[in-house]
Coordinates of N, CA and C in Angstrom, one line a residue:
Y1 N -43.9 18.5 -33.1 CA -42.4 18.6 -32.7 C -41.8 18.2 -31.2
N2 N -40.8 18.8 -31.5 CA -39.8 18.3 -30.1 C -39.7 20.1 -29.4
S3 N -39.5 20.1 -28.2 CA -39.4 21.2 -27.7 C -38.2 21.7 -27.8
K4 N -38.2 23.1 -28.0 CA -36.6 23.8 -28.7 C -35.9 24.3 -27.2
W5 N -36.5 24.0 -26.0 CA -35.8 24.9 -24.6 C -34.5 23.8 -24.9
K6 N -33.4 24.3 -24.3 CA -32.0 24.0 -24.0 C -31.8 24.4 -22.6
F7 N -30.8 23.8 -22.1 CA -30.5 24.2 -20.7 C -28.5 24.0 -20.8
G8 N -28.1 25.2 -20.7 CA -26.8 25.7 -20.9 C -26.4 26.9 -21.7
V9 N -25.3 27.2 -22.2 CA -25.1 28.5 -22.6 C -25.7 28.7 -23.5
P10 N -26.6 29.9 -24.1 CA -27.4 30.3 -25.2 C -26.4 30.2 -26.1
N11 N -26.6 29.8 -27.1 CA -25.8 30.3 -28.6 C -27.0 30.9 -29.9
G12 N -27.5 31.9 -29.6 CA -28.4 32.6 -30.7 C -27.5 33.7 -31.0
E13 N -28.0 34.9 -32.1 CA -27.4 35.9 -32.7 C -28.0 37.2 -31.5
I14 N -28.9 37.0 -30.7 CA -29.2 38.3 -29.8 C -28.6 37.6 -28.0
I15 N -29.7 36.2 -28.0 CA -28.9 35.9 -26.8 C -27.6 35.3 -26.7
K16 N -26.5 35.4 -26.0 CA -25.9 34.2 -26.3 C -24.7 34.2 -25.6
L17 N -25.5 34.6 -23.5 CA -24.6 34.6 -23.0 C -25.3 33.8 -21.7
T18 N -24.9 33.1 -20.6 CA -25.9 33.6 -19.3 C -25.9 34.4 -18.7
S19 N -27.0 34.9 -17.5 CA -26.3 35.7 -16.6 C -25.7 35.5 -15.7
S20 N -25.7 34.6 -14.8 CA -24.5 33.9 -14.1 C -24.2 32.5 -14.1
G21 N -23.0 32.0 -13.5 CA -22.7 30.6 -14.0 C -22.4 30.3 -15.4
S22 N -22.8 28.7 -15.1 CA -22.4 28.0 -16.7 C -24.0 27.3 -18.0
N23 N -25.1 27.6 -16.7 CA -26.2 27.1 -17.6 C -27.3 28.0 -17.3
S24 N -28.2 28.2 -18.5 CA -29.5 29.1 -18.2 C -30.9 28.0 -19.3
W25 N -31.6 28.2 -19.2 CA -32.6 28.1 -20.3 C -33.1 29.0 -21.1
F26 N -32.9 28.5 -22.1 CA -33.0 29.0 -23.5 C -34.3 28.4 -24.5
T27 N -34.4 28.9 -25.3 CA -35.0 28.2 -26.7 C -33.8 28.5 -27.7
E28 N -33.7 27.5 -28.6 CA -33.0 27.8 -29.4 C -33.5 27.0 -31.1
V29 N -34.1 28.6 -31.2 CA -34.9 28.2 -33.0 C -33.9 28.8 -34.1
P30 N -33.7 27.5 -34.8 CA -32.7 27.6 -36.0 C -33.2 28.7 -36.9
N31 N -34.6 28.5 -36.9 CA -35.1 29.2 -38.3 C -36.4 30.1 -38.3
K32 N -36.3 31.0 -39.2 CA -37.7 31.9 -38.7 C -39.3 30.8 -39.1
S33 N -38.7 30.1 -39.7 CA -40.3 29.0 -39.9 C -40.4 28.1 -38.7
T34 N -39.6 28.1 -37.8 CA -39.7 27.4 -36.6 C -40.8 27.2 -36.0
I35 N -41.6 26.6 -35.6 CA -42.5 26.5 -34.8 C -42.7 26.2 -33.4
E36 N -42.9 26.6 -32.6 CA -42.5 26.4 -31.0 C -43.9 26.3 -29.9
N37 N -44.4 25.6 -29.0 CA -45.2 26.4 -28.2 C -44.8 25.4 -27.0
S38 N -44.4 25.6 -26.5 CA -43.3 24.6 -25.4 C -43.8 25.1 -24.1
Q39 N -42.9 24.3 -22.9 CA -42.6 25.1 -21.5 C -41.6 24.5 -20.5
V40 N -41.5 24.7 -19.8 CA -40.5 24.0 -18.8 C -41.1 24.1 -17.5
V41 N -41.5 23.4 -16.5 CA -41.9 23.2 -15.5 C -41.2 23.2 -14.3
S42 N -41.5 23.6 -13.0 CA -40.7 23.3 -11.9 C -41.3 22.5 -11.3
P43 N -40.3 22.1 -10.4 CA -40.5 21.3 -8.8 C -41.5 22.3 -8.1
C44 N -41.9 21.2 -7.1 CA -42.9 21.5 -6.3 C -42.4 22.4 -5.5
F45 N -43.5 23.7 -5.1 CA -43.1 24.9 -3.9 C -43.8 24.5 -2.9
D46 N -43.3 24.5 -1.4 CA -44.4 25.1 -0.4 C -44.5 26.3 0.5
F47 N -46.2 26.7 0.2 CA -45.5 28.2 0.7 C -45.9 28.7 2.3
T48 N -46.2 27.4 2.8 CA -47.2 27.6 4.8 C -46.4 28.3 5.0
G49 N -44.8 28.8 5.1 CA -43.5 29.2 6.0 C -43.6 30.9 5.5
L50 N -44.1 31.2 4.4 CA -43.9 32.4 4.3 C -44.7 33.5 4.3
S51 N -44.8 35.0 4.5 CA -46.0 35.7 4.5 C -46.0 36.6 3.9
K52 N -45.1 37.1 2.5 CA -44.9 37.8 1.8 C -43.6 37.4 0.6
P53 N -44.3 36.2 -0.3 CA -43.4 35.1 -0.9 C -43.5 36.2 -2.1
M54 N -42.3 36.1 -3.2 CA -42.4 37.0 -4.5 C -41.3 35.8 -4.9
I55 N -41.4 36.2 -6.2 CA -40.1 36.0 -7.5 C -39.6 36.5 -7.8
K56 N -38.2 36.1 -8.0 CA -37.3 37.2 -9.1 C -36.5 36.4 -10.2
L57 N -36.5 36.9 -11.0 CA -35.5 35.7 -12.1 C -35.2 37.0 -12.8
K58 N -34.1 36.6 -13.7 CA -33.6 37.0 -15.4 C -34.2 36.7 -16.2
V59 N -34.5 37.7 -17.1 CA -35.6 37.0 -18.1 C -34.5 38.0 -19.7
W60 N -34.6 37.2 -20.8 CA -34.1 38.2 -22.0 C -35.0 37.5 -23.3
S61 N -35.5 38.3 -24.1 CA -36.8 38.3 -25.1 C -35.8 38.6 -26.3
S62 N -36.0 37.4 -27.3 CA -36.2 38.4 -28.6 C -36.9 37.4 -29.5
S63 N -37.7 37.7 -29.6 CA -39.1 37.7 -30.3 C -39.7 38.3 -31.4
E64 N -40.6 38.2 -31.8 CA -41.3 39.1 -33.0 C -42.4 39.6 -32.1
S65 N -42.1 41.6 -31.9 CA -42.7 41.9 -30.9 C -45.0 41.5 -30.9
K66 N -45.5 41.0 -30.2 CA -46.8 40.5 -30.2 C -47.4 39.8 -30.9
R67 N -46.5 39.2 -31.7 CA -46.6 37.8 -32.5 C -46.1 36.6 -31.5
D68 N -44.9 36.5 -31.5 CA -44.4 35.6 -30.3 C -43.8 36.2 -28.7
G69 N -44.2 35.1 -28.0 CA -43.8 35.2 -26.6 C -43.6 34.7 -25.7
A70 N -43.3 34.9 -24.6 CA -43.3 33.7 -23.1 C -44.1 34.6 -22.0
V71 N -44.6 33.8 -20.9 CA -45.2 33.8 -20.2 C -45.3 32.9 -18.8
I72 N -44.9 33.1 -17.6 CA -44.9 32.6 -16.3 C -46.5 32.5 -15.6
Q73 N -46.2 31.1 -15.5 CA -47.8 30.7 -14.4 C -47.3 29.8 -13.3
Y74 N -48.1 29.6 -12.6 CA -48.2 28.8 -11.6 C -49.9 27.9 -11.7
S75 N -49.6 26.5 -11.2 CA -50.3 25.7 -10.5 C -50.9 25.5 -9.4
I76 N -51.6 24.9 -9.0 CA -51.9 24.9 -7.6 C -52.6 23.1 -7.1
D77 N -52.9 22.7 -8.6 CA -54.1 21.7 -8.7 C -53.0 20.6 -8.9
K78 N -51.8 20.3 -9.4 CA -50.7 19.2 -10.0 C -50.8 19.4 -11.4
G79 N -51.1 20.6 -12.1 CA -51.3 20.9 -13.3 C -51.9 20.8 -14.3
N80 N -53.3 20.8 -13.3 CA -54.5 20.4 -14.2 C -55.4 22.0 -14.8
T81 N -54.8 23.2 -14.1 CA -55.1 24.7 -14.8 C -53.4 25.3 -14.0
W82 N -53.7 26.4 -15.2 CA -52.8 27.3 -14.5 C -53.0 28.6 -14.5
K83 N -52.4 29.5 -13.9 CA -52.6 31.0 -13.8 C -51.5 31.7 -14.1
N84 N -51.5 32.9 -14.9 CA -50.4 33.9 -15.0 C -50.2 34.5 -14.0
I85 N -48.7 34.9 -13.1 CA -48.5 35.6 -12.2 C -48.5 37.0 -13.1
G86 N -49.2 37.7 -12.1 CA -49.6 38.9 -12.4 C -50.2 39.4 -13.9
T87 N -50.2 40.9 -14.1 CA -50.5 41.2 -15.9 C -49.4 41.7 -15.7
K88 N -49.1 42.5 -17.2 CA -48.8 43.2 -17.9 C -48.6 44.6 -17.1
G89 N -47.6 45.3 -16.7 CA -47.4 46.3 -15.9 C -47.1 45.8 -14.5
E90 N -47.5 45.1 -14.1 CA -47.2 45.2 -12.4 C -46.1 44.4 -12.3
G91 N -45.2 44.5 -11.0 CA -43.9 44.2 -10.3 C -43.0 44.6 -11.0
I92 N -42.0 44.3 -10.9 CA -40.8 44.6 -11.6 C -40.7 44.4 -12.8
N93 N -40.8 45.0 -14.3 CA -40.2 44.5 -15.9 C -40.7 43.4 -16.2
W94 N -41.8 43.5 -15.4 CA -42.6 42.4 -15.8 C -43.6 42.2 -17.0
F95 N -44.6 41.4 -17.3 CA -45.0 41.2 -19.0 C -45.3 42.7 -19.3
N96 N -44.8 42.4 -20.6 CA -44.2 44.0 -21.6 C -45.4 43.9 -22.8
S97 N -46.0 42.9 -22.6 CA -47.1 42.7 -23.8 C -48.8 42.1 -23.4
D98 N -49.8 42.6 -23.8 CA -51.0 42.0 -23.6 C -51.8 41.6 -25.0
N99 N -51.1 41.0 -25.8 CA -51.6 41.4 -27.0 C -50.5 40.2 -28.0
I100 N -50.1 38.8 -27.5 CA -49.3 38.0 -28.0 C -49.8 36.8 -29.1
I101 N -49.8 36.7 -30.2 CA -50.6 36.3 -31.5 C -50.4 34.9 -31.1
T102 N -49.4 34.0 -30.6 CA -49.3 32.9 -30.7 C -49.5 32.4 -29.4
N103 N -50.1 32.8 -28.4 CA -50.9 32.4 -27.1 C -49.9 31.6 -26.7
P104 N -49.1 32.0 -25.8 CA -47.7 31.0 -25.0 C -48.6 30.9 -23.9
A105 N -48.8 29.1 -23.7 CA -49.5 28.5 -22.8 C -50.8 28.5 -22.4
G106 N -51.6 28.5 -24.0 CA -53.1 28.4 -24.0 C -54.0 29.3 -23.7
Q107 N -53.3 30.7 -23.4 CA -54.2 31.7 -22.3 C -55.3 32.0 -23.3
S108 N -56.4 32.4 -22.8 CA -57.3 32.7 -22.9 C -58.1 34.7 -22.5
G109 N -58.8 35.1 -23.5 CA -58.7 36.5 -22.7 C -57.4 37.3 -23.6
Q110 N -57.0 38.1 -22.6 CA -55.6 39.0 -23.5 C -54.6 38.2 -23.3
I111 N -53.6 38.1 -24.2 CA -52.6 37.3 -24.1 C -51.2 37.8 -23.9
E112 N -51.3 37.9 -22.4 CA -50.1 38.8 -21.6 C -48.5 37.6 -21.6
G113 N -47.2 38.5 -21.4 CA -46.3 37.8 -21.7 C -45.2 38.9 -21.5
W114 N -44.1 37.8 -22.2 CA -43.0 39.2 -22.5 C -42.8 38.7 -24.1
S115 N -43.0 39.6 -24.9 CA -43.1 39.8 -26.2 C -41.6 41.4 -27.0
Q116 N -40.5 40.9 -27.5 CA -40.2 42.0 -27.4 C -38.8 42.0 -28.4
V117 N -38.2 42.7 -29.2 CA -37.3 42.4 -29.9 C -36.6 43.6 -30.3
P118 N -35.3 43.5 -29.8 CA -34.9 42.0 -28.4 C -34.7 43.5 -27.7
M119 N -34.7 42.8 -26.5 CA -34.0 43.1 -25.0 C -32.7 43.1 -25.6
L120 N -31.8 44.2 -25.1 CA -30.8 44.1 -25.0 C -29.8 43.5 -24.1
K121 N -30.4 42.9 -23.2 CA -29.3 42.5 -22.2 C -30.3 41.8 -21.6
W122 N -29.6 40.7 -20.4 CA -30.9 40.4 -19.5 C -31.9 41.5 -18.0
T123 N -32.7 40.8 -18.1 CA -33.4 42.1 -17.7 C -34.0 41.2 -16.0
D124 N -33.5 42.2 -15.2 CA -34.4 42.0 -13.9 C -36.2 41.7 -13.5
A125 N -36.5 40.7 -13.7 CA -38.2 40.5 -13.2 C -38.5 40.3 -11.9
R126 N -39.4 40.8 -11.5 CA -40.1 40.5 -10.0 C -40.6 40.9 -9.9
H127 N -41.8 39.6 -8.9 CA -43.3 39.7 -8.8 C -43.5 39.4 -7.6
N128 N -44.7 40.0 -6.9 CA -45.1 39.2 -5.3 C -45.6 38.1 -5.5
L129 N -45.6 37.0 -4.7 CA -46.9 35.6 -4.8 C -47.8 35.4 -3.9
D130 N -47.9 36.8 -3.5 CA -48.9 37.2 -2.3 C -50.3 36.0 -2.3
S131 N -50.6 35.7 -3.7 CA -52.0 34.5 -3.5 C -51.6 33.3 -3.5
L132 N -50.4 33.1 -3.2 CA -50.0 31.9 -3.2 C -49.8 31.9 -2.0
I133 N -49.6 32.5 -0.4 CA -49.7 32.2 1.0 C -50.6 31.1 0.9
D134 N -49.4 30.4 2.0 CA -50.5 29.0 2.7 C -50.8 27.8 1.7
E135 N -50.1 28.1 0.4 CA -50.5 27.0 -0.2 C -49.1 26.3 -0.6
Q136 N -49.7 25.2 -0.9 CA -48.9 23.4 -1.3 C -49.1 23.3 -2.1
N137 N -47.5 22.4 -2.4 CA -48.0 21.9 -3.6 C -47.8 22.8 -5.0
V138 N -47.2 24.0 -5.1 CA -47.1 24.7 -6.0 C -46.3 24.4 -7.6
R139 N -46.5 24.4 -8.5 CA -45.5 24.3 -9.4 C -45.7 25.6 -10.5
F140 N -44.7 26.2 -11.3 CA -44.4 26.9 -12.1 C -44.0 26.5 -13.1
R141 N -44.5 27.3 -14.5 CA -44.0 27.1 -15.8 C -43.6 28.4 -16.3
V142 N -42.7 28.0 -17.3 CA -42.5 29.5 -18.2 C -42.9 28.8 -19.7
A143 N -43.5 29.0 -20.7 CA -44.0 29.0 -21.8 C -44.0 29.7 -22.8
Y144 N -43.3 29.1 -23.9 CA -42.9 30.0 -25.0 C -43.3 29.5 -26.2
A145 N -44.5 30.7 -26.7 CA -44.7 30.3 -28.1 C -44.7 31.0 -29.5
K146 N -44.3 30.3 -30.8 CA -43.7 31.3 -31.6 C -44.4 29.8 -33.0
D147 N -44.9 31.0 -34.0 CA -45.5 30.1 -35.1 C -44.3 31.0 -36.2
A148 N -44.7 30.3 -37.5 CA -44.2 30.1 -38.4 C -44.2 31.0 -39.6
T149 N -44.9 32.2 -39.4 CA -44.9 33.5 -40.2 C -43.9 34.7 -39.9
N150 N -42.7 34.6 -39.1 CA -41.8 35.6 -38.4 C -41.5 36.3 -39.8
S151 N -41.0 37.6 -39.5 CA -40.3 38.2 -40.8 C -39.0 38.4 -40.8
E152 N -38.7 38.2 -39.3 CA -37.0 37.9 -39.1 C -36.6 36.9 -38.3
K153 N -35.7 36.4 -38.1 CA -34.7 35.4 -37.2 C -35.3 36.2 -35.8
V154 N -35.9 35.2 -34.9 CA -35.4 35.4 -33.3 C -35.0 34.2 -32.6
D155 N -34.6 34.5 -31.3 CA -34.0 34.0 -30.9 C -34.6 32.9 -30.0
G156 N -36.2 33.7 -29.5 CA -36.7 33.2 -28.9 C -36.9 33.8 -27.4
F157 N -36.3 33.0 -25.9 CA -36.2 33.6 -24.6 C -35.5 32.5 -23.8
A158 N -35.3 33.5 -23.0 CA -34.8 32.7 -22.2 C -34.7 33.2 -20.6
F159 N -34.5 32.2 -19.6 CA -34.5 32.6 -18.1 C -33.9 32.4 -17.0
D160 N -32.8 32.7 -16.2 CA -31.9 32.5 -15.6 C -31.9 33.2 -14.1
D161 N -31.2 32.6 -13.1 CA -31.3 32.6 -11.6 C -32.5 33.1 -11.0
V162 N -33.5 32.4 -11.0 CA -34.6 32.0 -10.5 C -34.5 32.3 -9.0
W163 N -35.4 33.1 -7.9 CA -35.4 32.8 -6.9 C -36.7 33.1 -6.5
I164 N -37.2 32.2 -5.7 CA -38.5 32.3 -5.0 C -38.0 32.3 -3.3
G165 N -38.7 33.5 -2.6 CA -38.4 33.6 -1.2 C -39.3 34.4 -0.7
E166 N -38.7 35.2 0.7 CA -39.6 36.2 1.6 C -39.0 37.5 0.7
R167 N -40.3 38.5 0.2 CA -39.9 39.5 0.5 C -39.0 40.3 1.4
E168 N -38.0 41.3 1.6 CA -37.3 42.1 2.8 C -37.4 43.2 3.0
Q169 N -37.8 44.0 1.6 CA -37.7 45.8 1.7 C -39.0 46.0 2.0
K170 N -38.9 47.1 2.9 CA -39.7 47.8 3.7 C -40.0 49.3 2.1
V171 N -41.0 49.5 2.5 CA -41.6 50.3 1.5 C -41.9 51.5 2.1
L172 N -41.4 52.6 1.5 CA -41.5 54.0 2.1 C -42.6 55.2 1.5
G173 N -43.6 55.3 2.3 CA -44.5 56.6 1.2 C -44.5 58.0 1.9
E174 N -44.4 59.1 1.3 CA -44.2 59.9 1.7 C -44.8 61.3 1.4
Y175 N -45.4 62.1 1.8 CA -46.8 63.0 1.3 C -46.8 64.1 2.0
F176 N -47.1 65.5 1.5 CA -47.7 66.0 1.7 C -49.0 67.0 1.7
T177 N -49.4 68.0 3.1 CA -50.9 68.5 2.8 C -50.9 69.2 3.3
N178 N -52.1 70.0 3.4 CA -52.4 70.8 4.2 C -53.7 70.2 5.1
S179 N -53.2 70.7 6.5 CA -53.8 70.2 7.2 C -55.0 70.9 7.7
T180 N -55.6 72.2 6.8 CA -56.6 73.0 7.1 C -57.2 72.8 6.1
I181 N -57.2 72.4 4.7 CA -58.3 72.0 3.8 C -58.9 70.8 4.3
P182 N -60.8 70.5 3.9 CA -61.1 69.6 4.2 C -60.7 68.3 3.3
A183 N -60.4 68.8 2.1 CA -60.2 67.0 0.9 C -58.9 66.5 1.6
S184 N -57.8 67.4 2.2 CA -56.8 66.9 3.0 C -56.9 66.7 4.4
I185 N -57.7 66.8 4.9 CA -57.9 65.6 5.9 C -58.5 64.7 6.4
V186 N -59.5 64.7 4.9 CA -59.8 63.3 4.4 C -59.0 61.8 4.2
S187 N -58.1 62.8 3.0 CA -56.8 62.1 2.9 C -55.6 61.8 3.9
N188 N -56.0 62.9 4.5 CA -54.7 61.9 6.0 C -55.7 60.9 6.4
D189 N -56.9 60.9 6.9 CA -57.2 60.3 7.3 C -56.8 58.8 6.9
Y190 N -57.3 58.7 5.7 CA -57.0 57.4 5.4 C -55.6 57.1 5.0
L191 N -54.7 57.9 4.9 CA -53.4 57.0 5.1 C -53.1 56.6 6.3
K192 N -53.6 57.9 7.3 CA -53.0 57.0 8.7 C -53.6 55.1 8.9
T193 N -54.7 55.1 8.5 CA -55.6 53.8 8.3 C -54.7 52.7 7.6
Y194 N -54.0 53.4 6.2 CA -53.5 51.9 5.4 C -52.1 52.2 6.1
E195 N -51.6 53.1 6.7 CA -50.3 52.5 7.5 C -50.0 51.7 8.7
A196 N -51.5 51.5 8.9 CA -51.4 50.7 10.1 C -51.6 49.2 9.6
K197 N -51.4 49.2 8.4 CA -52.1 47.8 8.1 C -50.4 47.0 7.7

């Protein structure tokens, strides 16, 4: 069967506009019995000049919860093997499911990704790419999978406004302790070491 990924203005019942501009990537799922297991693959990226790389993008999931879903992965060996970027609960609005039955991108173990019915709007998702520092020829893919046993009509998945670059925000840590309590002294010493990194 052919991939249902399209590039343009989404035309679903839930996902029906771009995040910005005139195009986004979206799946066009015509009915509940549509089967889908496909991907959108990026060109190659070189991370040798970045010290704090990250990815951010807008996502919109209209998938049957824990049955269908999407995942974003990377490859550093010309697409022979792929790894998920992060896990559920990491980053900002990163994967929201760890049990997607349709197994997008053929994952093993916990099947993680975005699977929710429905997100009500475009959602800003962000994650660091620290594992890719100094890597060359990095490719990314967004994979979506859906089976034919859905109990309701879904639009699938869409993404837009992909940005890859250097993190610029500073992290502020604030804490209060009693400097005379032994446990606090240990914690203070640890935090001083941590702040120096």
